[in-house]
mmCIF file of C-alpha atoms in Angstrom:
data_model
loop_
_atom_site.group_PDB
_atom_site.id
_atom_site.type_symbol
_atom_site.label_atom_id
_atom_site.label_comp_id
_atom_site.label_asym_id
_atom_site.label_seq_id
_atom_site.Cartn_x
_atom_site.Cartn_y
_atom_site.Cartn_z
ATOM 1 C CA MET B 1 -147.223 80.753 -18.649
ATOM 2 C CA ALA B 2 -144.608 82.419 -20.841
ATOM 3 C CA GLU B 3 -140.980 81.406 -20.355
ATOM 4 C CA ARG B 4 -137.738 82.821 -21.682
ATOM 5 C CA ALA B 5 -136.708 80.861 -24.744
ATOM 6 C CA GLY B 6 -133.787 78.499 -24.256
ATOM 7 C CA THR B 7 -133.808 78.547 -20.462
ATOM 8 C CA GLU B 8 -134.831 76.092 -17.790
ATOM 9 C CA PRO B 9 -137.932 77.017 -15.819
ATOM 10 C CA SER B 10 -137.151 79.043 -12.696
ATOM 11 C CA VAL B 11 -137.775 77.637 -9.237
ATOM 12 C CA PHE B 12 -140.805 79.929 -9.047
ATOM 13 C CA THR B 13 -142.240 78.535 -12.286
ATOM 14 C CA ARG B 14 -141.692 75.021 -10.972
ATOM 15 C CA ILE B 15 -143.502 75.869 -7.708
ATOM 16 C CA LEU B 16 -146.411 77.387 -9.636
ATOM 17 C CA ARG B 17 -146.649 74.234 -11.769
ATOM 18 C CA GLY B 18 -146.691 72.082 -8.624
ATOM 19 C CA GLU B 19 -143.396 70.383 -9.515
ATOM 20 C CA ILE B 20 -141.788 71.388 -6.215
ATOM 21 C CA PRO B 21 -143.419 72.460 -2.945
ATOM 22 C CA GLY B 22 -144.072 76.051 -2.036
ATOM 23 C CA GLU B 23 -146.663 77.761 0.117
ATOM 24 C CA ILE B 24 -148.739 79.886 -2.260
ATOM 25 C CA VAL B 25 -150.861 82.299 -0.220
ATOM 26 C CA LEU B 26 -152.569 84.258 -3.012
ATOM 27 C CA GLN B 27 -152.954 84.156 -6.797
ATOM 28 C CA THR B 28 -154.368 86.449 -9.451
ATOM 29 C CA ASP B 29 -154.436 85.840 -13.189
ATOM 30 C CA ASP B 30 -150.963 87.383 -13.511
ATOM 31 C CA VAL B 31 -149.075 86.969 -10.218
ATOM 32 C CA PHE B 32 -148.779 84.661 -7.233
ATOM 33 C CA VAL B 33 -147.485 85.111 -3.709
ATOM 34 C CA LEU B 34 -145.308 82.670 -1.747
ATOM 35 C CA LYS B 35 -144.059 82.590 1.804
ATOM 36 C CA ASP B 36 -140.261 82.877 1.653
ATOM 37 C CA ILE B 37 -138.540 79.633 2.696
ATOM 38 C CA ALA B 38 -135.765 81.568 4.449
ATOM 39 C CA PRO B 39 -137.575 84.572 5.963
ATOM 40 C CA LYS B 40 -135.576 87.659 6.889
ATOM 41 C CA ALA B 41 -138.445 89.203 8.886
ATOM 42 C CA PRO B 42 -141.524 87.973 10.771
ATOM 43 C CA VAL B 43 -143.510 88.521 7.551
ATOM 44 C CA HIS B 44 -141.557 87.721 4.370
ATOM 45 C CA LEU B 45 -143.558 87.114 1.220
ATOM 46 C CA LEU B 46 -142.531 86.954 -2.439
ATOM 47 C CA VAL B 47 -144.776 88.491 -5.106
ATOM 48 C CA ILE B 48 -143.989 86.870 -8.461
ATOM 49 C CA PRO B 49 -145.328 87.317 -11.989
ATOM 50 C CA LYS B 50 -146.583 84.063 -13.480
ATOM 51 C CA THR B 51 -144.467 84.786 -16.538
ATOM 52 C CA ASP B 52 -140.715 84.338 -16.233
ATOM 53 C CA ALA B 53 -140.090 86.443 -19.324
ATOM 54 C CA TYR B 54 -138.446 89.153 -17.174
ATOM 55 C CA ARG B 55 -135.231 88.549 -15.242
ATOM 56 C CA ASP B 56 -135.492 91.596 -12.982
ATOM 57 C CA VAL B 57 -137.586 94.651 -12.199
ATOM 58 C CA THR B 58 -135.864 96.848 -14.796
ATOM 59 C CA GLU B 59 -136.806 94.411 -17.570
ATOM 60 C CA LEU B 60 -140.363 94.207 -16.207
ATOM 61 C CA ALA B 61 -140.725 97.999 -16.032
ATOM 62 C CA ALA B 62 -139.553 98.365 -19.627
ATOM 63 C CA GLY B 63 -141.519 95.402 -20.977
ATOM 64 C CA ASP B 64 -144.808 95.463 -19.053
ATOM 65 C CA PRO B 65 -145.381 98.438 -16.745
ATOM 66 C CA ARG B 66 -149.006 97.335 -16.214
ATOM 67 C CA LEU B 67 -147.786 94.021 -14.760
ATOM 68 C CA LEU B 68 -145.312 95.861 -12.527
ATOM 69 C CA ALA B 69 -148.127 98.084 -11.219
ATOM 70 C CA HIS B 70 -150.255 94.995 -10.563
ATOM 71 C CA LEU B 71 -147.370 93.320 -8.711
ATOM 72 C CA VAL B 72 -147.074 96.376 -6.427
ATOM 73 C CA GLU B 73 -150.844 96.404 -5.886
ATOM 74 C CA VAL B 74 -150.790 92.719 -4.887
ATOM 75 C CA ALA B 75 -147.847 93.396 -2.554
ATOM 76 C CA GLU B 76 -149.946 96.016 -0.774
ATOM 77 C CA THR B 77 -152.887 93.594 -0.571
ATOM 78 C CA VAL B 78 -150.887 90.740 0.969
ATOM 79 C CA ALA B 79 -149.165 93.109 3.382
ATOM 80 C CA ALA B 80 -152.585 94.250 4.603
ATOM 81 C CA GLN B 81 -153.793 90.635 4.811
ATOM 82 C CA ALA B 82 -150.731 89.871 6.944
ATOM 83 C CA GLY B 83 -151.713 92.688 9.308
ATOM 84 C CA LEU B 84 -148.974 95.084 8.221
ATOM 85 C CA ASP B 85 -149.667 98.802 8.245
ATOM 86 C CA SER B 86 -146.156 99.420 6.903
ATOM 87 C CA PHE B 87 -143.754 97.171 5.014
ATOM 88 C CA ARG B 88 -140.615 97.085 2.879
ATOM 89 C CA LEU B 89 -140.930 96.232 -0.817
ATOM 90 C CA ILE B 90 -137.581 95.078 -2.203
ATOM 91 C CA PHE B 91 -136.455 94.098 -5.696
ATOM 92 C CA ASN B 92 -132.946 92.640 -5.868
ATOM 93 C CA THR B 93 -131.569 93.391 -9.326
ATOM 94 C CA GLY B 94 -128.432 91.507 -10.334
ATOM 95 C CA LEU B 95 -126.118 89.022 -8.683
ATOM 96 C CA ALA B 96 -124.051 91.654 -6.844
ATOM 97 C CA ALA B 97 -127.287 92.989 -5.314
ATOM 98 C CA GLY B 98 -128.153 89.571 -3.910
ATOM 99 C CA GLN B 99 -130.467 88.286 -6.653
ATOM 100 C CA THR B 100 -130.136 84.520 -6.983
ATOM 101 C CA VAL B 101 -133.356 83.659 -8.845
ATOM 102 C CA PHE B 102 -133.490 85.468 -12.176
ATOM 103 C CA HIS B 103 -137.274 85.563 -12.442
ATOM 104 C CA VAL B 104 -138.415 89.020 -11.323
ATOM 105 C CA HIS B 105 -140.014 89.046 -7.887
ATOM 106 C CA ALA B 106 -140.627 91.443 -5.025
ATOM 107 C CA HIS B 107 -139.947 90.793 -1.362
ATOM 108 C CA VAL B 108 -142.575 92.059 1.082
ATOM 109 C CA LEU B 109 -141.037 92.328 4.557
ATOM 110 C CA GLY B 110 -142.738 93.474 7.719
ATOM 111 C CA ALA B 111 -142.549 93.176 11.463
ATOM 112 C CA GLY B 112 -146.149 92.156 11.998
ATOM 113 C CA ALA B 113 -148.251 92.764 15.119
ATOM 114 C CA GLY B 114 -147.178 96.390 15.573
ATOM 115 C CA GLY B 115 -143.460 95.623 15.812
ATOM 116 C CA THR B 116 -140.575 97.203 13.941
ATOM 117 C CA LEU B 117 -138.007 95.586 11.699
ATOM 118 C CA ASP B 118 -134.588 94.970 13.223
ATOM 119 C CA GLU B 119 -131.296 95.896 11.554
ATOM 120 C CA ALA B 120 -130.896 92.431 9.984
ATOM 121 C CA SER B 121 -134.336 92.717 8.368
ATOM 122 C CA MET B 122 -133.600 96.235 7.159
ATOM 123 C CA THR B 123 -130.503 95.067 5.284
ATOM 124 C CA ALA B 124 -131.743 91.624 4.181
ATOM 125 C CA GLY B 125 -130.525 90.762 0.718
ATOM 126 C CA MET B 126 -128.078 93.647 0.478
ATOM 127 C CA PRO B 127 -124.491 92.927 -0.607
ATOM 128 C CA GLY B 128 -122.325 91.889 2.312
ATOM 129 C CA GLU B 129 -125.346 90.721 4.305
ATOM 130 C CA GLY B 130 -125.644 87.215 2.868
ATOM 131 C CA ARG B 131 -127.579 86.041 -0.146
ATOM 132 C CA ASP B 132 -131.260 86.380 -0.774
ATOM 133 C CA THR B 133 -133.463 85.558 -3.725
#
């Protein structure tokens, strides 16, 4: 797993290494998926590259568009596995946007079981609505 030089491993890297607990629900060679520990919707999953070389989605898009496309593909897969026919895919980019873990990751949010997301789920992680990863 590649890490940014001169930085401590992110919480996601530490979960992947088994250093701290986390519920990994799917892995590929390049990404893994966790259940969010503070869900903002009935289904709230995080899709995370195994490399922490990219702080946010803009760095990932510029540095490895193939990995970004794979991350989106995996998000669609886990949404379908969770029974979602529609879902939100969110990337928080920067502290003011609610990003607290600077290891790029996507949030997959859905209502599950034919429901719809409520207003709190629709604005999860947005400035003024509390912090999210």
